[in-house]
CSV table of C-alpha atoms in Angstrom, one decimal:
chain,number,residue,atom,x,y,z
A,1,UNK,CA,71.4,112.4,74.1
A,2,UNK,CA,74.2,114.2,76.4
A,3,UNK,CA,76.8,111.7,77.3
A,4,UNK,CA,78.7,112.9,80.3
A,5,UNK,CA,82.0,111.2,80.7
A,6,UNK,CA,83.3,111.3,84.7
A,7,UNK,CA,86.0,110.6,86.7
A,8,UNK,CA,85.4,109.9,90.3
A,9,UNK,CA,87.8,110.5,92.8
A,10,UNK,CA,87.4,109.0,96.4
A,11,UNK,CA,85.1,106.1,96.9
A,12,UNK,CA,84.1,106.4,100.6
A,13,UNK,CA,80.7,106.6,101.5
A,14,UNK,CA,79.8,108.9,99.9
A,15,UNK,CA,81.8,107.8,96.2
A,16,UNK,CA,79.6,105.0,96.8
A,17,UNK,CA,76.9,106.1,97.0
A,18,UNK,CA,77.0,108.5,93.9
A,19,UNK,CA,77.9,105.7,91.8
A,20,UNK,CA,74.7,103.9,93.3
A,21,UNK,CA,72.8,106.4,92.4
A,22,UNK,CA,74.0,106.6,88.9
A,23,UNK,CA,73.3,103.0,87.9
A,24,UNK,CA,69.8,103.4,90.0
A,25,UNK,CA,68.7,106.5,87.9
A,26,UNK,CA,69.2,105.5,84.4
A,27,UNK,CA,66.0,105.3,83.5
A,28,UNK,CA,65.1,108.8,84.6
A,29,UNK,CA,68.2,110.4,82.7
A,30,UNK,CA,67.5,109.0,79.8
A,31,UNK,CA,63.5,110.1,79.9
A,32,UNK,CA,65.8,113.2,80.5
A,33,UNK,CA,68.2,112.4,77.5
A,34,UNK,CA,71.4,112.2,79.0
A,35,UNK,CA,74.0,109.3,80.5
A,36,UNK,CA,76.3,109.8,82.6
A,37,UNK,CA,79.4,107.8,81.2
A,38,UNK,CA,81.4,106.8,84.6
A,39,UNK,CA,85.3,106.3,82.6
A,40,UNK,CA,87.2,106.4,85.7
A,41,UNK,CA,87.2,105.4,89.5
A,42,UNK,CA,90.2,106.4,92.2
A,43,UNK,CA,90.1,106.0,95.5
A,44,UNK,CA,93.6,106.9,98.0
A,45,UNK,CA,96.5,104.8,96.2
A,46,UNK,CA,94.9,103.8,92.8
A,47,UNK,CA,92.5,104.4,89.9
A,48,UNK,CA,90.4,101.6,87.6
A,49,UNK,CA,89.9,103.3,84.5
A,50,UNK,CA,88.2,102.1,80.9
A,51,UNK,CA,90.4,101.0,78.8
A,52,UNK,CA,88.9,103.3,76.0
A,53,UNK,CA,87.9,106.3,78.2
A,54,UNK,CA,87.0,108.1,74.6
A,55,UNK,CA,84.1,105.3,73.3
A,56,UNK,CA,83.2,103.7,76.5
A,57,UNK,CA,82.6,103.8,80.8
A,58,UNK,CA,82.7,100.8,83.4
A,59,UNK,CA,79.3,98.8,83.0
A,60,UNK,CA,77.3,99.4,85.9
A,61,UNK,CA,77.5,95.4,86.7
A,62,UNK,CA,81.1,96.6,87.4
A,63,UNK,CA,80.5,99.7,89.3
A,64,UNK,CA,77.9,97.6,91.3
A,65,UNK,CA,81.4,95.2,91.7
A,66,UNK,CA,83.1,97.9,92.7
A,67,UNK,CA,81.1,99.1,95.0
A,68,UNK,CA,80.5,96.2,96.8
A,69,UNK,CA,84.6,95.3,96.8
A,70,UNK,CA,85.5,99.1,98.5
A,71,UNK,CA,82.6,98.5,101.1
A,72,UNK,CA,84.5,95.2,102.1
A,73,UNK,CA,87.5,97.3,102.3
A,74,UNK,CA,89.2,95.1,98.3
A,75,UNK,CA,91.1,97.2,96.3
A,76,UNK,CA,90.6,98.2,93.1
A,77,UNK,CA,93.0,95.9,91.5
A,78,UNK,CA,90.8,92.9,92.8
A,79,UNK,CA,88.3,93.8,90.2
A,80,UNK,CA,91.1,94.0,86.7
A,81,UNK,CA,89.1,90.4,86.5
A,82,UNK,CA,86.1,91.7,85.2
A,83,UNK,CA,88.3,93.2,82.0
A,84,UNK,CA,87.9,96.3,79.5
A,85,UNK,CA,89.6,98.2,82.1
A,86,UNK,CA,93.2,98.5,83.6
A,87,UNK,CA,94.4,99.7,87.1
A,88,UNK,CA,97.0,102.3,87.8
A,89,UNK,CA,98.6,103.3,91.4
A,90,UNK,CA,99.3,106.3,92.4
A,91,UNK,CA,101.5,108.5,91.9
A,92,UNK,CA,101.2,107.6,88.3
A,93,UNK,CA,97.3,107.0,88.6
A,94,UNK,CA,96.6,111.3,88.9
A,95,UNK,CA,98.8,111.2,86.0
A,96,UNK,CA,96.0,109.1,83.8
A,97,UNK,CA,93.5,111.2,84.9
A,98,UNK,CA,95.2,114.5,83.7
A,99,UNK,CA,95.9,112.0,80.7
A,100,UNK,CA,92.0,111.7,80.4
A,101,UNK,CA,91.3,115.4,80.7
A,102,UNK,CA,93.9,116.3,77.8
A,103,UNK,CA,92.1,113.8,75.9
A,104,UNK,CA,88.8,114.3,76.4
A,105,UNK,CA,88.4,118.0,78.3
A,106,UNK,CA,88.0,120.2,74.9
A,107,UNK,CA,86.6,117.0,72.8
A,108,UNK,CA,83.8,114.9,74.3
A,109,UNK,CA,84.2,116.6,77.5
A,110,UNK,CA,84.6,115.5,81.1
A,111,UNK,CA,83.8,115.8,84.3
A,112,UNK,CA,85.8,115.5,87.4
A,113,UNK,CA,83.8,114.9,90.6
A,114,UNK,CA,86.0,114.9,94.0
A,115,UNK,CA,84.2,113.0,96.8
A,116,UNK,CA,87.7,112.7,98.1
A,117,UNK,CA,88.1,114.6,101.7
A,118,UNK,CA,92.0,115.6,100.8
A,119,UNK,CA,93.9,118.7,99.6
A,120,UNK,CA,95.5,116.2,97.8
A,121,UNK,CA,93.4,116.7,94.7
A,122,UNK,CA,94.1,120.4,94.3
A,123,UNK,CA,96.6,119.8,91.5
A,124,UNK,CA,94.3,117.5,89.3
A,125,UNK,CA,91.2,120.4,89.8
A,126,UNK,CA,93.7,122.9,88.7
A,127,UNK,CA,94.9,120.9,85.8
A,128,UNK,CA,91.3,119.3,84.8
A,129,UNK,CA,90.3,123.1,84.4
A,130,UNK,CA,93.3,124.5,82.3
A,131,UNK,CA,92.2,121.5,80.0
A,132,UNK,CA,88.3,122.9,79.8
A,133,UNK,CA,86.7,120.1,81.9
A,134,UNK,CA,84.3,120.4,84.7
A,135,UNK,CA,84.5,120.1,88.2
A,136,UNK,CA,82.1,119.3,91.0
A,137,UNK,CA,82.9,119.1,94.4
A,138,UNK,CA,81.7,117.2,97.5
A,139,UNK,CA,85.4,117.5,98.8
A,140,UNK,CA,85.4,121.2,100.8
A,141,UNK,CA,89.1,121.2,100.9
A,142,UNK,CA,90.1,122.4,97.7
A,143,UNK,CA,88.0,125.6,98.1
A,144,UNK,CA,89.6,126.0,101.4
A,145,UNK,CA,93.0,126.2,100.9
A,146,UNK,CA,94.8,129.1,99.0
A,147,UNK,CA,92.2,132.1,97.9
A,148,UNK,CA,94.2,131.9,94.7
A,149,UNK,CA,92.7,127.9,94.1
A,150,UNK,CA,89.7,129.2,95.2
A,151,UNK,CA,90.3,131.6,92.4
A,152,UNK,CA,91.4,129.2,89.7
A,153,UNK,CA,88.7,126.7,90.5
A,154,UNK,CA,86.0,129.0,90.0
A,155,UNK,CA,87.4,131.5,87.6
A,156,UNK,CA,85.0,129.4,84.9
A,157,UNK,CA,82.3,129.7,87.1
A,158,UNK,CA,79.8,127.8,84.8
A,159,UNK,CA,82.1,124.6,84.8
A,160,UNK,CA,82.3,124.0,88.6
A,161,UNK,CA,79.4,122.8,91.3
A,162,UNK,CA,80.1,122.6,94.5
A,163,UNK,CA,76.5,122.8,96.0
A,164,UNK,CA,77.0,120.0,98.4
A,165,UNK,CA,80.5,121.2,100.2
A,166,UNK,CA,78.2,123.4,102.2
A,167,UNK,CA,74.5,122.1,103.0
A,168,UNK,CA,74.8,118.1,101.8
A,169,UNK,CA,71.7,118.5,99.4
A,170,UNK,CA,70.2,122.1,100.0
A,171,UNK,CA,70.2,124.5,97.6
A,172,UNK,CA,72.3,127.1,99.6
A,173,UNK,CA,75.2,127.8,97.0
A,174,UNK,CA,72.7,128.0,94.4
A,175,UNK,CA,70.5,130.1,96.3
A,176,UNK,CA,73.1,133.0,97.0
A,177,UNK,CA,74.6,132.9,93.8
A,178,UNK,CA,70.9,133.7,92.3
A,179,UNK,CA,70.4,136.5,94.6
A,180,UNK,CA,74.3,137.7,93.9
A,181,UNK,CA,73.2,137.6,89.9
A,182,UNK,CA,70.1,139.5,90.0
A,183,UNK,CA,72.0,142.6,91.6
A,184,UNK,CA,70.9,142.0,95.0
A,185,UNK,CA,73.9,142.5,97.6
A,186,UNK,CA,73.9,139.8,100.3
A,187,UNK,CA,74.5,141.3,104.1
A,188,UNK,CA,75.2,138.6,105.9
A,189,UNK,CA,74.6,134.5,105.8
A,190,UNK,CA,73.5,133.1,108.9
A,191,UNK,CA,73.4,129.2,109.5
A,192,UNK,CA,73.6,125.8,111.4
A,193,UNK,CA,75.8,123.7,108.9
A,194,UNK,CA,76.9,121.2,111.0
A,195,UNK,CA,74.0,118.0,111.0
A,196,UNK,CA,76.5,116.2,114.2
A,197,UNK,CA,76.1,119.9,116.2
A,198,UNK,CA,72.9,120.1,115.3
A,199,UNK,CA,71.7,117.3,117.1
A,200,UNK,CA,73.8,117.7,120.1
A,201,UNK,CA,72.8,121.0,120.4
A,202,UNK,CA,69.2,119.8,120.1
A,203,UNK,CA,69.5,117.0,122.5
A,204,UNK,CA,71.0,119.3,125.1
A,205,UNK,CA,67.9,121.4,125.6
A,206,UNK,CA,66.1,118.1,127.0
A,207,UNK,CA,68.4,118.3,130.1
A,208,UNK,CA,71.2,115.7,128.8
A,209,UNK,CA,74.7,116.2,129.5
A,210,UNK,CA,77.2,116.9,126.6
A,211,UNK,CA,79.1,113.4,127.3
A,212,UNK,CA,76.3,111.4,126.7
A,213,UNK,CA,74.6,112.8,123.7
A,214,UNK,CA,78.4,113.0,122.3
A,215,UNK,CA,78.7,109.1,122.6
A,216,UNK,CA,75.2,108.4,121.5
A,217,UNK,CA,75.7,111.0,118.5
A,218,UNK,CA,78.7,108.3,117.9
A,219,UNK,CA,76.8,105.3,118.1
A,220,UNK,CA,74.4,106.8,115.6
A,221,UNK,CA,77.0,107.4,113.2
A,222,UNK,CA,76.3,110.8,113.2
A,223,UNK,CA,79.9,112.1,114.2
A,224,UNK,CA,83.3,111.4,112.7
A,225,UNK,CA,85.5,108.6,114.6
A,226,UNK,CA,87.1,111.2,116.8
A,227,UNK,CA,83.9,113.3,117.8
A,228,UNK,CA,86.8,116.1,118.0
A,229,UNK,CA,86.7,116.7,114.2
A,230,UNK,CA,83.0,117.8,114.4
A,231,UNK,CA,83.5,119.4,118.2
A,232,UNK,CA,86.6,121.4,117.0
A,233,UNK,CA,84.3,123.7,114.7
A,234,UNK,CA,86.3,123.5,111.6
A,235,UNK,CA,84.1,121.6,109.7
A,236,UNK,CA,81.8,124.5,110.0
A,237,UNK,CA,84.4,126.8,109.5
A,238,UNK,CA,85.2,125.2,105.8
A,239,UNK,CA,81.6,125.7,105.1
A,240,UNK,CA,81.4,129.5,106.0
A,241,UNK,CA,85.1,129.7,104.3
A,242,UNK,CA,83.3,128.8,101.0
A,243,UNK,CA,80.5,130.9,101.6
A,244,UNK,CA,82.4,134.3,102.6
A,245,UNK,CA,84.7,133.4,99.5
A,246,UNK,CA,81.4,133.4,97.6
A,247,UNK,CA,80.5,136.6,98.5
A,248,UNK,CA,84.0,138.2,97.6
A,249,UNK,CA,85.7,138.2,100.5
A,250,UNK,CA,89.3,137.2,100.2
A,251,UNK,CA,90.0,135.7,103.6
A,252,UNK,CA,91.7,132.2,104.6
A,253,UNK,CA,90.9,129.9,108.0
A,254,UNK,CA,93.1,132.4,109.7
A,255,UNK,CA,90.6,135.3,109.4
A,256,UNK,CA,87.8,133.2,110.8
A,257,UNK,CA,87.3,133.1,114.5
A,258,UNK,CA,86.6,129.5,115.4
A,259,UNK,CA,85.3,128.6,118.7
A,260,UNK,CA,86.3,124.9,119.7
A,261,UNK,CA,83.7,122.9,121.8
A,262,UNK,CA,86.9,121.0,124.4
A,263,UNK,CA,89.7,123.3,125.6
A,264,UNK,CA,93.1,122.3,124.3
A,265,UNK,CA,94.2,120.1,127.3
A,266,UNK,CA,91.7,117.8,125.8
A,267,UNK,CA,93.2,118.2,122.4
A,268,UNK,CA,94.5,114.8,120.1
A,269,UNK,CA,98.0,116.0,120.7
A,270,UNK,CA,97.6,115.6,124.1
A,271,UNK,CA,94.8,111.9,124.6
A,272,UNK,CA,93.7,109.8,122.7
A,273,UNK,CA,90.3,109.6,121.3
A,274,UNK,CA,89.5,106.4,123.8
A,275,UNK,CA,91.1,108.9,126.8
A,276,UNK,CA,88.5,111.2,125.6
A,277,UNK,CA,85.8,109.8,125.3
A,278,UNK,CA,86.1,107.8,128.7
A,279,UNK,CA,87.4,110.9,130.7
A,280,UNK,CA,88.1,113.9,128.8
A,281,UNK,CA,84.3,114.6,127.6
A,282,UNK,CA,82.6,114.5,130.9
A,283,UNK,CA,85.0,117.8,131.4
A,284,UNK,CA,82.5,119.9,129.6
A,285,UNK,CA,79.6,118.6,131.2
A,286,UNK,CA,79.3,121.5,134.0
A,287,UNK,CA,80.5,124.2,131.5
A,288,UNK,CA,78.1,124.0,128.9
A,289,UNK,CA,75.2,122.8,131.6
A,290,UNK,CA,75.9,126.2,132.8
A,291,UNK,CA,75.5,128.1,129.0
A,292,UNK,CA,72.4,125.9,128.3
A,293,UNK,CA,70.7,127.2,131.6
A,294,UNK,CA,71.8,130.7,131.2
A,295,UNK,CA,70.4,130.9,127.8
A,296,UNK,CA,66.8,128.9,128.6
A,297,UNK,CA,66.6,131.8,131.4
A,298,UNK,CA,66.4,134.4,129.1
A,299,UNK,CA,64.0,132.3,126.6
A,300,UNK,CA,66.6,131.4,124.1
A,301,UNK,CA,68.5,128.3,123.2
A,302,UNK,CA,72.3,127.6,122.6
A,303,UNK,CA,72.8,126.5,118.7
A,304,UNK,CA,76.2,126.0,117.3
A,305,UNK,CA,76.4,128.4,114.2
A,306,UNK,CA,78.5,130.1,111.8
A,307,UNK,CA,77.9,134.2,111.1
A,308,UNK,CA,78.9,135.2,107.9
A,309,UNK,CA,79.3,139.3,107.3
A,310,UNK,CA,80.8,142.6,106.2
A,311,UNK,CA,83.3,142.2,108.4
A,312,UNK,CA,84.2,138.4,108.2
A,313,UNK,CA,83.2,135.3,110.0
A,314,UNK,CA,82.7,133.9,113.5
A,315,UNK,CA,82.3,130.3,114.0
A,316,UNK,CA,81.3,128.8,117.3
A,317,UNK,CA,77.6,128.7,120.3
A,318,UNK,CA,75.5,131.4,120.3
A,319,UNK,CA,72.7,131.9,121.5
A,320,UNK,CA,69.3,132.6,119.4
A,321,UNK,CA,65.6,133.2,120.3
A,322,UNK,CA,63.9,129.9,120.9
A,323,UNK,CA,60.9,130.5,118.3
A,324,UNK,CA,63.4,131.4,115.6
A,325,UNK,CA,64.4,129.1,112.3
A,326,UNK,CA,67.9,128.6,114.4
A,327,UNK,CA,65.7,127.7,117.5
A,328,UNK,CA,63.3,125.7,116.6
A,329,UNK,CA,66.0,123.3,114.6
A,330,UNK,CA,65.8,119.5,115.8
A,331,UNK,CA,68.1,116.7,115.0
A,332,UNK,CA,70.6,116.3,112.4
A,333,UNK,CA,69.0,119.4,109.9
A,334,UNK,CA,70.7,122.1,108.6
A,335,UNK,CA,69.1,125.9,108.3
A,336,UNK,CA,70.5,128.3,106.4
A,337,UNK,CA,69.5,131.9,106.6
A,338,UNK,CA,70.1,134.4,103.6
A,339,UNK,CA,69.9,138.6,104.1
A,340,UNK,CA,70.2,141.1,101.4
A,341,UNK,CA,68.5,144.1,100.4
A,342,UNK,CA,65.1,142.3,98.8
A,343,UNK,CA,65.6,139.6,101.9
A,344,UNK,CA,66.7,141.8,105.2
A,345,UNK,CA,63.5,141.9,107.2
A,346,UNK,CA,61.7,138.5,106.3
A,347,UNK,CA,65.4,136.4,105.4
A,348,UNK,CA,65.3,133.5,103.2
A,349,UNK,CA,65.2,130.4,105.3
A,350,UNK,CA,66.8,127.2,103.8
A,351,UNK,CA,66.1,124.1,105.7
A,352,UNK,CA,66.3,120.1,105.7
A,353,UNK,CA,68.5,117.1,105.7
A,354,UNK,CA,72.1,118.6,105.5
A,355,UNK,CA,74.0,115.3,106.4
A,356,UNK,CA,74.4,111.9,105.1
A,357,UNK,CA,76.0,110.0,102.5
A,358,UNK,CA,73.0,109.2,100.6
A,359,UNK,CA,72.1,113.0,100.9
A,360,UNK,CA,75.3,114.1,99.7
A,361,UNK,CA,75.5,111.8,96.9
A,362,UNK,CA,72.1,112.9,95.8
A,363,UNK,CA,73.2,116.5,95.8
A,364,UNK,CA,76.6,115.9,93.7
A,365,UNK,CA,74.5,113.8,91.1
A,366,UNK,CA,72.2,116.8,90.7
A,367,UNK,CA,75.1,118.8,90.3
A,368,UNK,CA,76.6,116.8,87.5
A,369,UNK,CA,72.9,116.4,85.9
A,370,UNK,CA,73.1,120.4,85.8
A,371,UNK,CA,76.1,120.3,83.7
A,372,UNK,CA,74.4,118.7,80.8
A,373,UNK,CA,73.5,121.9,79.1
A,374,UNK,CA,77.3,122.1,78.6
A,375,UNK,CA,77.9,118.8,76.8
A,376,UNK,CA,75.2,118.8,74.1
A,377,UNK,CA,77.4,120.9,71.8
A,378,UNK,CA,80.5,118.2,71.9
A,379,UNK,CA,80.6,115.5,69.7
């Protein structure tokens, strides 16, 4: 049996989630002979931890606690009842975990999985890798900051996943770096990575105006609390950062050309997110009516995409055949298409859900799963 110690850090939605998942799934990983051993929770100001992170984990009655307890918006230290664990705040809490990578990183082994959405965690990656552990990532951030982080994460290439910082779910890292291994250059990485842009961009063909399928997006849940952060581009940006970095190129957010949805007069330096949404969004009704016409007129359709090639990235609405993978897309799906020499004229087309908690926690539990090969050498 592989026992795979973790440390989780950020329990959002999608921390959650993961540690549902987990306690859900233990019959199947043991069918598959392994256990995941959770040793250590954080989320932004503290971490529960096990009070013998070497022999044992948090029982999943108490990760099912926990769980419940962040959800209801407790902290951590409301669950120190429960026992065989102890609470620590930060900043001495990422102390403990670097504590728990010394101990356990070239021993048992560990694994630290960020489902945090900070560049706070940079340090503790850095650290948890010096000291031989693995990392995988739901968190983009870390991979998007310096090139030499990106470096240092990934300079032990077989102890970090990071499949679902890009498509949720879809096997898009792990789809490149195949083709990338068997000699075969990519060209260029085409895609619609953003599941909120995807269904506005969707919704707009039917005639709607921007404003109204912006709030009802909201009301879905589909977009983040300011529908700016998912207008503005970057996430999509992050997401072709990653991928241009895995293809060797050594570029930052500067080099990427990122085309913003609301001008900057409707910026949040300049109204709220309430001013916005009541006044400021009906501003780019006429404007993109106008796009969405001109491109139905020539038989395509306006999709909001990232271009990834020899000469860098561009982020932002473009238009693209209406019968094409990008054109055909509905709702909150990603698509992903791959070019290189074996895939130029007939490209490799990934597509599905690339949104969503559940789907995101499911993609960072197959990404710890794949790490087990790793473990079954350690004591």
């Amino acid at each position: 049996m592989s026992v795979l110690p973790v440390v989780l850090l950020g329990c959002g939605g999608v921390g959650r989630h993961l540690l549902r998942h987990i306690v859900s799934c233990r019959p199947l990983h043991a069918n598959q002979g392994v256990s995941i051993r959770v040793v250590g929770v954080a989320d932004s100001s503290s971490l529960l931890v096990a009070d013998d992170v070497r022999a044992s984990g948090l029982d999943d009655a108490l990760l099912n606690d926990l769980c419940s307890a962040k959800s209801a918006g407790s902290p951590l230290s409301s669950l120190l009842a429960r026992g065989h664990c102890q609470v620590f705040n930060k900043p001495e809490a990422m102390g403990k975990v670097i504590d728990a990578a010394t101990m356990l990183g070239r021993t048992t082994g560990l694994v630290i999985v960020d489902c945090s959405a900070t560049y706070d965690t940079v340090g503790v990656l850095k650290d948890a890798v010096n000291h031989g552990c693995c990392v995988v990532l739901a968190n983009k951030k870390p991979l998007t900051c310096a090139y030499e982080d990106f470096k240092k994460l990934t300079s032990h290439f077989r102890q970090i996943r990071f499949e679902s910082t890009v498509g949720a779910g879809l096997p898009v890292i792990a789809s490149v770096t195949r083709i990338i291994a068997s000699g075969d250059p990519v060209s260029r990485i085409v895609g619609s990575l953003s599941g909120t842009l995807g269904y506005v961009m969707s919704e707009l063909e039917d005639g709607k105006k921007i404003s109204e399928v912006v709030k009802t997006a909201k009301a879905l849940g589909y977009t983040e609390p300011d529908p700016r952060d998912d207008l503005s581009g970057m996430d999509v940006a992050r997401k072709a950062l990653i991928l241009a970095r895995l293809l060797g190129q050594q570029i930052s957010m500067e080099n990427i050309n990122v085309e913003s949805l609301y001008p900057s007069e409707l910026g949040p330096e300049v109204m709220s997110t309430t001013d916005f949404l009541e006044s400021g969004l009906a501003k780019l009704d006429e404007t993109i009516e106008e796009r969405v016409k001109a491109a139905s007129l020539r038989g395509n359709v306006l999709r909001y995409v990232c271009v990834i090639g020899s000469t860098g990235c561009q982020v932002g609405l473009q238009e693209v055949p209406k019968d094409s993978a990008l054109g055909r897309l509905r709702g909150s799906d990603n698509v992903v298409e791959i070019y290189s020499r074996c895939y130029e004229s007939s490209p490799l087309v990934i597509q599905g859900a690339g949104a969503g908690n559940d789907t995101t926690a499911a993609g960072v539990l197959a990404d710890i799963i794949d790490l087990q090969d790793l473990f079954q050498t350690r004591a």
